[in-house]
């Protein structure tokens, strides 16, 4: 192996180790038809040799999106969103102003459904993906894929996707 190749290998190895845990949800918005199955993709990489704990968490919208669709959006949200283009009045608010609940957790082969989701067809697929057998109206909102490892605490351990349930 020549010195140049060895240099690149060392650089990639050091960069990979420095980044630590990385969680990526490739689709930021996912649309699903009512009562149809949906798969929420989530990928992660870690330098840890320990099994990861994967958790999916649901957060409801801050404001009802149906009001916007029907032309009844709250007047206060529009000027704020125009001042700060990064801010979304439907997605960005403190958790105390919305419903937050654990959908499911997985550690090794053990899967635990959150209390609200028990009895529903919800499983884990490849890696950290979440499979919902039949989506319901109340499933619209933000879903956070959170990955935790005991010895890899650096990096980005969560990412989110917005699920829109359509008729």
PDB file of C-alpha atoms in Angstrom:
ATOM      1  CA  UNK A   1       0.000   0.000   0.000  1.00  0.00           C
ATOM      2  CA  UNK A   2       1.505   3.363  -0.932  1.00  0.00           C
ATOM      3  CA  UNK A   3       1.816   6.318   1.475  1.00  0.00           C
ATOM      4  CA  UNK A   4      -0.960   8.308  -0.214  1.00  0.00           C
ATOM      5  CA  UNK A   5      -3.511   5.490   0.185  1.00  0.00           C
ATOM      6  CA  UNK A   6      -2.451   4.935   3.785  1.00  0.00           C
ATOM      7  CA  UNK A   7      -2.866   8.671   4.452  1.00  0.00           C
ATOM      8  CA  UNK A   8      -6.427   8.665   3.095  1.00  0.00           C
ATOM      9  CA  UNK A   9      -7.338   5.569   5.133  1.00  0.00           C
ATOM     10  CA  UNK A  10      -6.033   7.186   8.328  1.00  0.00           C
ATOM     11  CA  UNK A  11      -7.888  10.441   7.535  1.00  0.00           C
ATOM     12  CA  UNK A  12     -11.204   8.611   6.954  1.00  0.00           C
ATOM     13  CA  UNK A  13     -10.719   6.520  10.106  1.00  0.00           C
ATOM     14  CA  UNK A  14      -9.965   9.585  12.267  1.00  0.00           C
ATOM     15  CA  UNK A  15     -12.893  11.516  10.751  1.00  0.00           C
ATOM     16  CA  UNK A  16     -15.269   8.583  11.320  1.00  0.00           C
ATOM     17  CA  UNK A  17     -14.189   8.166  14.940  1.00  0.00           C
ATOM     18  CA  UNK A  18     -14.416  11.918  15.622  1.00  0.00           C
ATOM     19  CA  UNK A  19     -17.986  12.130  14.328  1.00  0.00           C
ATOM     20  CA  UNK A  20     -19.291   9.508  16.771  1.00  0.00           C
ATOM     21  CA  UNK A  21     -22.946   8.574  16.633  1.00  0.00           C
ATOM     22  CA  UNK A  22     -24.802   9.814  13.547  1.00  0.00           C
ATOM     23  CA  UNK A  23     -28.571   9.441  13.017  1.00  0.00           C
ATOM     24  CA  UNK A  24     -30.143  10.300   9.667  1.00  0.00           C
ATOM     25  CA  UNK A  25     -33.790  10.284   8.610  1.00  0.00           C
ATOM     26  CA  UNK A  26     -33.556  10.541   4.801  1.00  0.00           C
ATOM     27  CA  UNK A  27     -37.120  11.787   4.176  1.00  0.00           C
ATOM     28  CA  UNK A  28     -38.099  14.920   6.100  1.00  0.00           C
ATOM     29  CA  UNK A  29     -41.769  14.592   5.103  1.00  0.00           C
ATOM     30  CA  UNK A  30     -43.673  11.354   4.541  1.00  0.00           C
ATOM     31  CA  UNK A  31     -47.267  11.153   3.272  1.00  0.00           C
ATOM     32  CA  UNK A  32     -49.463   8.128   3.911  1.00  0.00           C
ATOM     33  CA  UNK A  33     -53.052   7.260   3.121  1.00  0.00           C
ATOM     34  CA  UNK A  34     -55.457   6.646   6.000  1.00  0.00           C
ATOM     35  CA  UNK A  35     -55.530   2.962   7.115  1.00  0.00           C
ATOM     36  CA  UNK A  36     -52.531   2.120   4.896  1.00  0.00           C
ATOM     37  CA  UNK A  37     -49.094   0.952   6.082  1.00  0.00           C
ATOM     38  CA  UNK A  38     -46.128   3.312   6.288  1.00  0.00           C
ATOM     39  CA  UNK A  39     -42.412   2.859   6.894  1.00  0.00           C
ATOM     40  CA  UNK A  40     -40.460   5.680   8.559  1.00  0.00           C
ATOM     41  CA  UNK A  41     -36.809   5.261   7.598  1.00  0.00           C
ATOM     42  CA  UNK A  42     -33.955   5.946   9.991  1.00  0.00           C
ATOM     43  CA  UNK A  43     -30.290   5.068   9.604  1.00  0.00           C
ATOM     44  CA  UNK A  44     -27.491   5.368  12.100  1.00  0.00           C
ATOM     45  CA  UNK A  45     -23.782   4.730  12.386  1.00  0.00           C
ATOM     46  CA  UNK A  46     -21.769   4.382  15.550  1.00  0.00           C
ATOM     47  CA  UNK A  47     -18.286   3.403  16.624  1.00  0.00           C
ATOM     48  CA  UNK A  48     -19.742   1.630  19.662  1.00  0.00           C
ATOM     49  CA  UNK A  49     -19.530  -2.131  19.988  1.00  0.00           C
ATOM     50  CA  UNK A  50     -22.454  -2.073  22.441  1.00  0.00           C
ATOM     51  CA  UNK A  51     -26.014  -2.663  21.173  1.00  0.00           C
ATOM     52  CA  UNK A  52     -27.869   0.579  20.495  1.00  0.00           C
ATOM     53  CA  UNK A  53     -31.192   1.510  22.069  1.00  0.00           C
ATOM     54  CA  UNK A  54     -33.534   2.799  19.363  1.00  0.00           C
ATOM     55  CA  UNK A  55     -36.572   4.848  20.308  1.00  0.00           C
ATOM     56  CA  UNK A  56     -39.231   6.482  18.152  1.00  0.00           C
ATOM     57  CA  UNK A  57     -41.057   9.385  19.770  1.00  0.00           C
ATOM     58  CA  UNK A  58     -44.213  11.127  18.480  1.00  0.00           C
ATOM     59  CA  UNK A  59     -44.838  14.879  18.844  1.00  0.00           C
ATOM     60  CA  UNK A  60     -48.140  16.372  17.725  1.00  0.00           C
ATOM     61  CA  UNK A  61     -48.398  19.566  15.718  1.00  0.00           C
ATOM     62  CA  UNK A  62     -48.248  22.859  17.623  1.00  0.00           C
ATOM     63  CA  UNK A  63     -51.273  24.096  15.653  1.00  0.00           C
ATOM     64  CA  UNK A  64     -53.874  22.183  13.682  1.00  0.00           C
ATOM     65  CA  UNK A  65     -52.845  21.919  10.005  1.00  0.00           C
ATOM     66  CA  UNK A  66     -56.511  21.500   8.980  1.00  0.00           C
ATOM     67  CA  UNK A  67     -57.183  25.129   9.914  1.00  0.00           C
ATOM     68  CA  UNK A  68     -54.532  26.195   7.400  1.00  0.00           C
ATOM     69  CA  UNK A  69     -56.015  23.949   4.704  1.00  0.00           C
ATOM     70  CA  UNK A  70     -59.442  25.469   5.289  1.00  0.00           C
ATOM     71  CA  UNK A  71     -58.092  29.040   5.333  1.00  0.00           C
ATOM     72  CA  UNK A  72     -58.608  29.510   9.074  1.00  0.00           C
ATOM     73  CA  UNK A  73     -54.946  29.764  10.220  1.00  0.00           C
ATOM     74  CA  UNK A  74     -54.346  31.861  13.308  1.00  0.00           C
ATOM     75  CA  UNK A  75     -53.416  35.438  12.470  1.00  0.00           C
ATOM     76  CA  UNK A  76     -50.472  35.597  14.901  1.00  0.00           C
ATOM     77  CA  UNK A  77     -48.537  32.794  13.224  1.00  0.00           C
ATOM     78  CA  UNK A  78     -48.103  34.452   9.838  1.00  0.00           C
ATOM     79  CA  UNK A  79     -46.100  37.583  10.822  1.00  0.00           C
ATOM     80  CA  UNK A  80     -43.799  35.529  13.052  1.00  0.00           C
ATOM     81  CA  UNK A  81     -43.069  32.991  10.328  1.00  0.00           C
ATOM     82  CA  UNK A  82     -42.278  35.770   7.848  1.00  0.00           C
ATOM     83  CA  UNK A  83     -39.797  37.369  10.274  1.00  0.00           C
ATOM     84  CA  UNK A  84     -37.967  34.085  10.850  1.00  0.00           C
ATOM     85  CA  UNK A  85     -37.952  31.831   7.781  1.00  0.00           C
ATOM     86  CA  UNK A  86     -36.548  28.930   9.815  1.00  0.00           C
ATOM     87  CA  UNK A  87     -39.506  28.912  12.230  1.00  0.00           C
ATOM     88  CA  UNK A  88     -42.578  26.800  11.441  1.00  0.00           C
ATOM     89  CA  UNK A  89     -45.679  27.506  13.572  1.00  0.00           C
ATOM     90  CA  UNK A  90     -46.905  23.926  13.093  1.00  0.00           C
ATOM     91  CA  UNK A  91     -43.680  22.173  14.068  1.00  0.00           C
ATOM     92  CA  UNK A  92     -41.702  24.503  16.337  1.00  0.00           C
ATOM     93  CA  UNK A  93     -42.979  24.914  19.872  1.00  0.00           C
ATOM     94  CA  UNK A  94     -42.118  23.740  23.361  1.00  0.00           C
ATOM     95  CA  UNK A  95     -43.184  20.196  24.203  1.00  0.00           C
ATOM     96  CA  UNK A  96     -45.523  21.437  26.945  1.00  0.00           C
ATOM     97  CA  UNK A  97     -47.782  22.887  24.175  1.00  0.00           C
ATOM     98  CA  UNK A  98     -48.210  19.557  22.372  1.00  0.00           C
ATOM     99  CA  UNK A  99     -48.694  15.827  22.879  1.00  0.00           C
ATOM    100  CA  UNK A 100     -45.437  13.903  23.245  1.00  0.00           C
ATOM    101  CA  UNK A 101     -45.341  10.128  23.616  1.00  0.00           C
ATOM    102  CA  UNK A 102     -43.046   7.169  23.040  1.00  0.00           C
ATOM    103  CA  UNK A 103     -44.160   5.063  20.067  1.00  0.00           C
ATOM    104  CA  UNK A 104     -41.734   2.162  20.439  1.00  0.00           C
ATOM    105  CA  UNK A 105     -38.289   1.239  21.744  1.00  0.00           C
ATOM    106  CA  UNK A 106     -35.903  -1.509  20.713  1.00  0.00           C
ATOM    107  CA  UNK A 107     -32.872  -2.865  22.523  1.00  0.00           C
ATOM    108  CA  UNK A 108     -31.353  -5.861  20.784  1.00  0.00           C
ATOM    109  CA  UNK A 109     -34.290  -8.117  19.884  1.00  0.00           C
ATOM    110  CA  UNK A 110     -36.583  -6.733  22.598  1.00  0.00           C
ATOM    111  CA  UNK A 111     -39.258  -4.330  21.309  1.00  0.00           C
ATOM    112  CA  UNK A 112     -41.523  -2.363  23.656  1.00  0.00           C
ATOM    113  CA  UNK A 113     -44.516  -0.356  22.421  1.00  0.00           C
ATOM    114  CA  UNK A 114     -45.541   2.829  24.173  1.00  0.00           C
ATOM    115  CA  UNK A 115     -48.789   2.624  26.163  1.00  0.00           C
ATOM    116  CA  UNK A 116     -50.845   4.544  23.573  1.00  0.00           C
ATOM    117  CA  UNK A 117     -49.660   2.225  20.762  1.00  0.00           C
ATOM    118  CA  UNK A 118     -50.152  -1.180  22.428  1.00  0.00           C
ATOM    119  CA  UNK A 119     -52.420  -3.416  20.375  1.00  0.00           C
ATOM    120  CA  UNK A 120     -51.478  -1.703  17.101  1.00  0.00           C
ATOM    121  CA  UNK A 121     -49.431  -3.268  14.309  1.00  0.00           C
ATOM    122  CA  UNK A 122     -46.152  -1.414  14.932  1.00  0.00           C
ATOM    123  CA  UNK A 123     -42.756  -3.066  14.428  1.00  0.00           C
ATOM    124  CA  UNK A 124     -39.146  -2.279  13.665  1.00  0.00           C
ATOM    125  CA  UNK A 125     -37.789  -3.069  10.224  1.00  0.00           C
ATOM    126  CA  UNK A 126     -34.291  -2.892   8.821  1.00  0.00           C
ATOM    127  CA  UNK A 127     -31.941  -1.071  11.193  1.00  0.00           C
ATOM    128  CA  UNK A 128     -33.952   1.597  12.978  1.00  0.00           C
ATOM    129  CA  UNK A 129     -36.920   1.958  10.604  1.00  0.00           C
ATOM    130  CA  UNK A 130     -40.411   2.075  12.137  1.00  0.00           C
ATOM    131  CA  UNK A 131     -43.272   0.226  10.448  1.00  0.00           C
ATOM    132  CA  UNK A 132     -46.868   1.232  11.198  1.00  0.00           C
ATOM    133  CA  UNK A 133     -49.399  -1.309   9.855  1.00  0.00           C
ATOM    134  CA  UNK A 134     -52.364   1.073   9.516  1.00  0.00           C
ATOM    135  CA  UNK A 135     -52.026   4.805  10.033  1.00  0.00           C
ATOM    136  CA  UNK A 136     -54.832   6.658  11.795  1.00  0.00           C
ATOM    137  CA  UNK A 137     -55.869  10.344  11.753  1.00  0.00           C
ATOM    138  CA  UNK A 138     -54.090  10.996  15.048  1.00  0.00           C
ATOM    139  CA  UNK A 139     -50.791   9.688  13.657  1.00  0.00           C
ATOM    140  CA  UNK A 140     -50.067  12.930  11.774  1.00  0.00           C
ATOM    141  CA  UNK A 141     -47.206  14.811  13.390  1.00  0.00           C
ATOM    142  CA  UNK A 142     -43.464  14.650  13.967  1.00  0.00           C
ATOM    143  CA  UNK A 143     -41.641  11.378  14.589  1.00  0.00           C
ATOM    144  CA  UNK A 144     -38.192  11.440  16.175  1.00  0.00           C
ATOM    145  CA  UNK A 145     -35.746   8.584  15.707  1.00  0.00           C
ATOM    146  CA  UNK A 146     -33.476   8.619  18.768  1.00  0.00           C
ATOM    147  CA  UNK A 147     -30.482   6.303  19.086  1.00  0.00           C
ATOM    148  CA  UNK A 148     -28.500   5.888  22.292  1.00  0.00           C
ATOM    149  CA  UNK A 149     -25.344   3.889  22.961  1.00  0.00           C
ATOM    150  CA  UNK A 150     -23.615   3.726  26.346  1.00  0.00           C
ATOM    151  CA  UNK A 151     -20.135   4.557  25.069  1.00  0.00           C
ATOM    152  CA  UNK A 152     -20.696   6.758  21.989  1.00  0.00           C
ATOM    153  CA  UNK A 153     -22.058  10.052  23.291  1.00  0.00           C
ATOM    154  CA  UNK A 154     -20.615  12.408  20.654  1.00  0.00           C
ATOM    155  CA  UNK A 155     -22.389  13.330  17.425  1.00  0.00           C
ATOM    156  CA  UNK A 156     -26.041  13.634  16.420  1.00  0.00           C
ATOM    157  CA  UNK A 157     -28.250  11.067  18.154  1.00  0.00           C
ATOM    158  CA  UNK A 158     -31.675  12.057  16.740  1.00  0.00           C
ATOM    159  CA  UNK A 159     -33.441  13.175  13.590  1.00  0.00           C
ATOM    160  CA  UNK A 160     -37.089  13.661  12.659  1.00  0.00           C
ATOM    161  CA  UNK A 161     -39.669  13.132   9.926  1.00  0.00           C
ATOM    162  CA  UNK A 162     -43.095  14.744   9.529  1.00  0.00           C
ATOM    163  CA  UNK A 163     -45.866  12.236   8.819  1.00  0.00           C
ATOM    164  CA  UNK A 164     -48.966  13.567   7.048  1.00  0.00           C
ATOM    165  CA  UNK A 165     -51.943  11.192   7.029  1.00  0.00           C
ATOM    166  CA  UNK A 166     -54.209  11.844   4.023  1.00  0.00           C
ATOM    167  CA  UNK A 167     -57.744  10.690   3.254  1.00  0.00           C
TER     168      UNK A 167
END
